[in-house]
XYZ file of C-alpha atoms in Angstrom:
390
model
C -77.064 174.641 7.752
C -78.142 174.209 11.412
C -78.554 170.885 11.128
C -74.360 170.633 10.939
C -71.552 170.828 13.476
C -69.884 173.955 13.605
C -66.176 174.603 13.116
C -63.040 176.702 13.079
C -59.846 176.996 10.832
C -56.558 177.847 12.519
C -53.533 178.334 10.161
C -50.324 177.120 11.565
C -47.391 178.676 10.971
C -44.950 177.008 8.939
C -42.663 177.195 5.886
C -44.549 176.939 2.185
C -43.835 174.085 -0.112
C -42.653 173.968 -3.493
C -43.561 176.080 -6.596
C -44.819 175.849 -10.048
C -45.720 178.095 -12.843
C -48.654 178.805 -14.419
C -48.879 182.003 -16.929
C -52.329 182.254 -18.527
C -53.902 185.763 -19.188
C -57.199 183.768 -19.110
C -56.818 182.469 -15.132
C -59.232 183.687 -13.142
C -59.485 185.833 -9.591
C -59.116 185.056 -6.254
C -61.281 181.774 -5.274
C -60.754 180.004 -8.428
C -60.836 176.013 -7.670
C -59.068 173.215 -9.530
C -59.658 169.630 -9.477
C -58.115 166.778 -10.300
C -59.667 163.460 -10.175
C -56.152 160.924 -10.399
C -54.560 162.005 -7.487
C -52.266 159.647 -6.095
C -50.515 159.681 -2.497
C -47.395 158.211 -3.276
C -45.876 161.358 -4.156
C -48.236 164.325 -3.670
C -45.665 166.938 -4.418
C -44.759 165.156 -7.544
C -48.500 165.176 -8.664
C -49.405 168.616 -7.742
C -46.358 170.079 -9.782
C -47.545 167.544 -12.677
C -51.313 168.412 -12.626
C -50.610 171.829 -12.960
C -48.070 171.623 -16.039
C -50.203 168.820 -17.564
C -53.573 170.513 -19.665
C -55.600 167.005 -19.438
C -55.504 167.094 -15.699
C -56.821 170.542 -15.113
C -58.919 172.950 -15.720
C -58.450 175.021 -18.922
C -58.312 178.091 -17.231
C -55.215 177.346 -15.352
C -52.529 176.079 -17.942
C -49.015 176.086 -18.430
C -47.243 178.515 -20.776
C -45.057 175.586 -21.771
C -47.956 173.763 -22.817
C -49.779 176.315 -24.091
C -47.531 178.270 -26.275
C -48.748 179.398 -29.861
C -48.582 176.602 -32.586
C -46.701 178.976 -34.511
C -44.070 179.229 -31.993
C -43.432 175.742 -31.449
C -43.795 174.514 -35.015
C -42.141 177.415 -37.184
C -44.196 179.291 -39.734
C -46.158 175.938 -40.873
C -44.322 174.387 -43.540
C -45.694 171.785 -45.504
C -46.496 168.108 -44.410
C -43.670 167.086 -47.033
C -40.825 168.286 -44.810
C -38.302 165.133 -43.931
C -38.165 163.261 -41.070
C -34.604 164.585 -40.439
C -35.621 168.188 -40.704
C -38.658 167.479 -38.103
C -36.410 165.447 -35.636
C -33.921 168.517 -35.766
C -36.990 171.497 -35.723
C -38.113 168.824 -32.898
C -34.906 169.457 -30.950
C -34.530 173.160 -31.632
C -38.211 173.308 -29.796
C -36.955 171.778 -26.488
C -37.799 174.239 -23.525
C -34.868 174.540 -20.916
C -35.645 174.733 -17.171
C -32.493 175.912 -14.806
C -32.645 173.771 -11.371
C -28.990 174.652 -10.506
C -31.041 175.592 -6.745
C -33.506 172.588 -6.694
C -32.136 169.495 -4.464
C -35.924 167.815 -4.637
C -35.998 164.566 -7.123
C -39.522 164.919 -7.868
C -39.109 168.383 -9.234
C -36.154 166.639 -11.295
C -38.604 163.602 -12.317
C -41.243 166.102 -13.591
C -39.356 168.024 -15.509
C -37.721 164.724 -17.281
C -41.299 163.929 -17.721
C -42.235 166.854 -19.775
C -39.427 166.519 -21.979
C -37.734 169.825 -20.065
C -34.242 170.149 -20.317
C -31.668 171.043 -17.615
C -29.709 173.943 -17.899
C -27.155 175.813 -16.262
C -27.411 179.732 -14.992
C -25.135 180.722 -18.130
C -27.736 178.996 -20.966
C -30.850 180.275 -22.394
C -33.491 178.545 -20.240
C -37.430 179.472 -19.864
C -37.923 178.287 -15.764
C -36.193 178.780 -13.360
C -36.824 176.570 -10.150
C -35.327 177.434 -6.678
C -35.883 175.971 -3.386
C -34.941 179.445 -1.519
C -36.004 182.835 -1.815
C -34.544 184.409 -4.515
C -32.153 187.592 -4.631
C -34.107 191.018 -6.117
C -30.950 190.684 -8.421
C -32.031 187.778 -10.343
C -35.773 188.604 -10.458
C -34.469 192.153 -12.336
C -32.447 190.291 -14.943
C -35.227 187.792 -16.152
C -35.941 188.130 -19.539
C -39.390 188.897 -20.802
C -40.221 184.806 -21.651
C -38.636 183.798 -18.492
C -40.068 182.520 -15.359
C -39.264 182.320 -11.679
C -41.050 180.201 -9.084
C -41.021 182.840 -6.468
C -42.771 186.495 -6.054
C -40.280 188.935 -4.129
C -41.655 188.978 -0.631
C -42.916 185.494 -0.345
C -40.569 185.429 2.861
C -43.294 187.330 4.572
C -45.360 184.239 4.866
C -42.446 181.541 4.494
C -41.059 182.402 7.917
C -43.418 181.954 11.081
C -42.074 185.111 12.492
C -42.989 187.217 9.819
C -46.163 185.138 9.050
C -46.969 186.286 12.816
C -46.193 189.988 12.466
C -48.193 190.247 9.417
C -51.501 188.344 10.621
C -50.677 190.046 13.964
C -51.167 193.818 12.382
C -54.200 192.344 10.843
C -55.481 191.214 13.699
C -55.366 194.390 15.285
C -56.803 196.244 12.354
C -59.688 193.728 11.839
C -60.040 191.813 14.835
C -62.935 189.327 14.252
C -61.920 188.987 10.489
C -58.739 187.765 11.282
C -59.168 185.385 14.014
C -57.497 182.765 11.839
C -54.125 181.829 14.215
C -54.146 181.306 17.804
C -52.389 184.508 19.926
C -48.878 184.702 18.848
C -45.843 186.419 20.048
C -42.887 187.013 18.523
C -39.710 186.166 21.141
C -37.733 187.184 22.783
C -38.958 191.190 21.233
C -42.283 190.388 23.244
C -41.964 188.773 26.120
C -43.225 191.843 28.171
C -46.742 191.390 26.118
C -46.705 187.643 26.883
C -46.535 188.185 30.654
C -48.824 190.677 30.329
C -51.079 188.035 28.674
C -50.487 185.265 31.011
C -50.988 187.710 34.452
C -54.546 188.230 33.275
C -55.525 184.585 32.675
C -56.620 182.309 35.357
C -54.679 179.387 35.708
C -51.889 178.330 33.573
C -52.277 177.718 29.566
C -50.424 175.380 27.862
C -48.362 177.329 24.749
C -46.254 175.806 22.092
C -43.022 176.988 21.181
C -41.881 176.942 17.723
C -37.962 177.998 16.368
C -38.667 181.157 14.092
C -37.331 179.887 10.989
C -37.671 176.173 11.560
C -39.233 173.680 9.236
C -40.307 169.857 9.801
C -41.104 170.057 13.833
C -37.346 170.426 14.796
C -37.216 172.080 18.167
C -40.847 172.481 18.974
C -42.101 171.770 22.556
C -45.484 172.532 24.445
C -45.107 173.838 28.222
C -46.931 176.100 30.379
C -43.979 177.172 32.424
C -42.617 180.021 30.749
C -39.455 179.909 33.112
C -38.432 176.931 31.391
C -37.860 179.157 28.267
C -34.499 181.284 28.274
C -35.689 184.466 27.267
C -33.030 185.233 24.724
C -34.022 182.417 22.117
C -35.876 183.344 19.568
C -39.122 181.556 19.360
C -42.813 181.468 17.706
C -45.199 181.412 21.150
C -48.594 180.586 20.461
C -51.367 179.626 22.615
C -51.727 175.330 22.263
C -55.180 174.593 20.650
C -56.918 171.944 22.690
C -59.872 171.719 21.129
C -59.051 170.288 17.856
C -61.099 168.135 15.503
C -60.120 164.408 15.900
C -60.257 161.459 13.522
C -60.339 158.328 14.775
C -59.267 159.310 17.890
C -56.215 161.310 16.243
C -55.135 164.738 15.692
C -54.660 166.173 12.300
C -54.174 169.020 10.101
C -54.752 169.450 6.348
C -51.836 170.744 3.988
C -53.514 172.831 1.235
C -51.701 173.864 -1.914
C -52.209 177.090 -3.180
C -50.818 178.630 -6.492
C -50.362 182.150 -7.167
C -50.705 183.082 -10.597
C -50.615 186.634 -10.636
C -50.157 189.446 -7.510
C -51.193 192.523 -9.592
C -54.190 191.821 -9.687
C -54.188 188.730 -7.106
C -55.383 185.797 -8.468
C -55.115 182.502 -6.432
C -56.182 179.362 -7.254
C -56.736 176.509 -4.628
C -56.175 172.577 -5.219
C -59.248 170.521 -4.277
C -56.903 167.348 -3.142
C -54.114 167.261 -0.804
C -53.533 165.772 2.490
C -54.196 165.144 5.576
C -51.313 164.766 8.107
C -52.096 162.241 11.225
C -50.468 162.085 14.349
C -49.718 158.377 15.279
C -50.506 158.554 19.137
C -54.035 159.159 20.019
C -54.918 162.298 21.718
C -55.442 163.871 24.913
C -55.218 167.223 26.365
C -52.060 168.421 27.153
C -50.561 167.228 31.099
C -47.648 167.124 32.671
C -47.150 163.451 31.846
C -47.755 163.748 27.935
C -46.784 167.475 27.312
C -43.676 165.926 25.841
C -45.392 163.209 23.577
C -44.342 164.301 19.937
C -46.285 161.520 18.509
C -49.674 162.963 20.066
C -49.444 166.657 19.872
C -47.152 167.161 16.441
C -48.382 166.030 12.901
C -45.433 166.890 11.262
C -44.885 163.795 8.803
C -41.035 164.283 9.378
C -41.774 163.348 12.732
C -44.426 160.464 12.815
C -43.013 158.763 9.937
C -40.354 157.506 12.757
C -43.567 156.006 14.720
C -43.701 152.413 14.929
C -47.632 153.118 14.664
C -46.784 154.793 11.443
C -49.476 153.674 8.361
C -48.602 153.797 4.997
C -52.271 154.044 3.314
C -53.959 157.087 1.497
C -57.593 156.340 2.928
C -56.744 155.169 6.752
C -53.284 155.902 7.322
C -51.306 158.406 8.811
C -51.228 160.784 5.414
C -54.451 160.406 4.012
C -56.327 162.173 0.810
C -58.695 164.769 1.170
C -61.414 162.090 -0.110
C -61.292 160.209 2.927
C -60.957 163.205 5.234
C -64.011 164.621 3.441
C -65.744 161.625 4.460
C -64.979 160.916 7.807
C -65.954 164.523 8.687
C -69.301 164.176 6.799
C -69.756 160.998 8.818
C -69.170 163.371 11.985
C -71.458 165.598 10.847
C -69.327 168.521 10.110
C -70.464 170.471 7.003
C -67.777 169.833 4.205
C -69.050 172.213 1.986
C -68.890 174.979 4.503
C -65.319 174.114 5.291
C -63.802 174.695 1.877
C -65.421 178.144 1.826
C -64.185 178.909 5.224
C -60.316 177.551 3.795
C -60.720 179.680 1.191
C -61.424 182.378 3.402
C -58.293 182.064 5.877
C -55.785 181.586 2.378
C -57.133 185.009 0.729
C -56.951 186.871 4.462
C -53.567 185.276 4.856
C -52.463 186.493 1.648
C -54.092 189.933 1.813
C -51.693 190.226 4.689
C -48.955 190.496 2.725
C -50.510 191.538 -0.605
C -49.180 195.429 -0.404
C -45.516 193.930 -0.031
C -45.815 191.636 -3.170
C -47.053 194.345 -5.459
C -44.613 197.173 -4.210
C -41.702 194.652 -4.622
C -42.981 193.221 -8.185
C -43.493 196.662 -9.426
C -39.648 197.748 -7.983
C -38.140 194.754 -9.820
C -40.150 194.889 -13.090
C -40.153 198.069 -13.806
C -41.345 198.332 -17.660
C -42.399 194.325 -17.389
C -45.424 195.144 -14.780
C -47.923 193.184 -17.212
C -45.607 190.651 -17.833
C -45.795 187.176 -15.555
C -42.488 186.496 -14.716
C -43.252 184.551 -11.464
C -45.468 182.528 -9.936
C -45.635 180.580 -6.766
C -46.902 177.227 -5.572
C -47.083 176.822 -1.352
C -48.516 175.195 1.108
C -51.088 176.101 3.503
C -51.830 174.295 6.421
C -55.037 174.348 8.291
C -55.982 173.070 11.528
C -59.789 172.163 12.708
C -61.148 173.244 16.005
C -64.458 172.786 17.551
C -65.874 175.848 18.394
């Protein structure tokens, strides 16, 4: 639309969030959108988990195997309605499905499981779902029974760590430079110090760079500088050009946290959730200088950092963490094409997953063997996107 302002999306190097299951054979291919009307900001992680498990909250094409179990499996052989209440209660108790949360530390996951009647079980019990906060060992995935599900695909670590994500995107960028201009120029240090020096040598003036620990999260250890002599050459960092043209709302820098669900890697099936978070800085943005480059409340959008600011506002429409409906309204008011934004967002998500798809597919086939057509894995994660002006 020529009358609308142009913008560009960058994926930010970060660690994906928690996961939730989906195993319906009627789900559709890459790019299908899932909408949720009753989103609440109070606990966004809990809500996304709940909505994917709840038939009434989302599209009929994305339904939980728990809520979609055939009636003859859940209710036996269809005994007549004269069965006593005692027998019904006994049968209902036998139907309770189990989830293994021994490797889950998040209260929101435990709360949602209790809300939907899932029974927490130990490793030795006969559970249906295994939920873990970390990557899973190959042996764990190979030991799954046909009816069991786990919330990670083997190989997802390839985009869970900043260094691996950078290498995968950089590899694709070399092959398809125009298509994969979705991240700032990146270097994995210390192995790519020479390439970084060569790049800076050919640039006029000193550029600001942002350094991130290769396996860090929550903004820990991130700093901005244009003097690379300040950085120890033995430290392990992801170095990127600092983006100095971010789109601002109310003069604050922000990014988008977009929930993405993978239900299959062969074929690749991806669902995008149309409600999520806009994370805002708590100090008005100015381009980095020697005086403000250490102002984390100005340059970093991480909630773990900004929640400690005296200017942090808890309001899901006008505060420091906002719903997409608020962000979309602000972008429309500023003249940006929000419909095109979501098209471009899906493009970024798909390209990111394509960069690791061969690895996911190979690992899945290796660990699952003759169970290749049984959906044993799913993954729910967050794609962080930063908008910049073209």
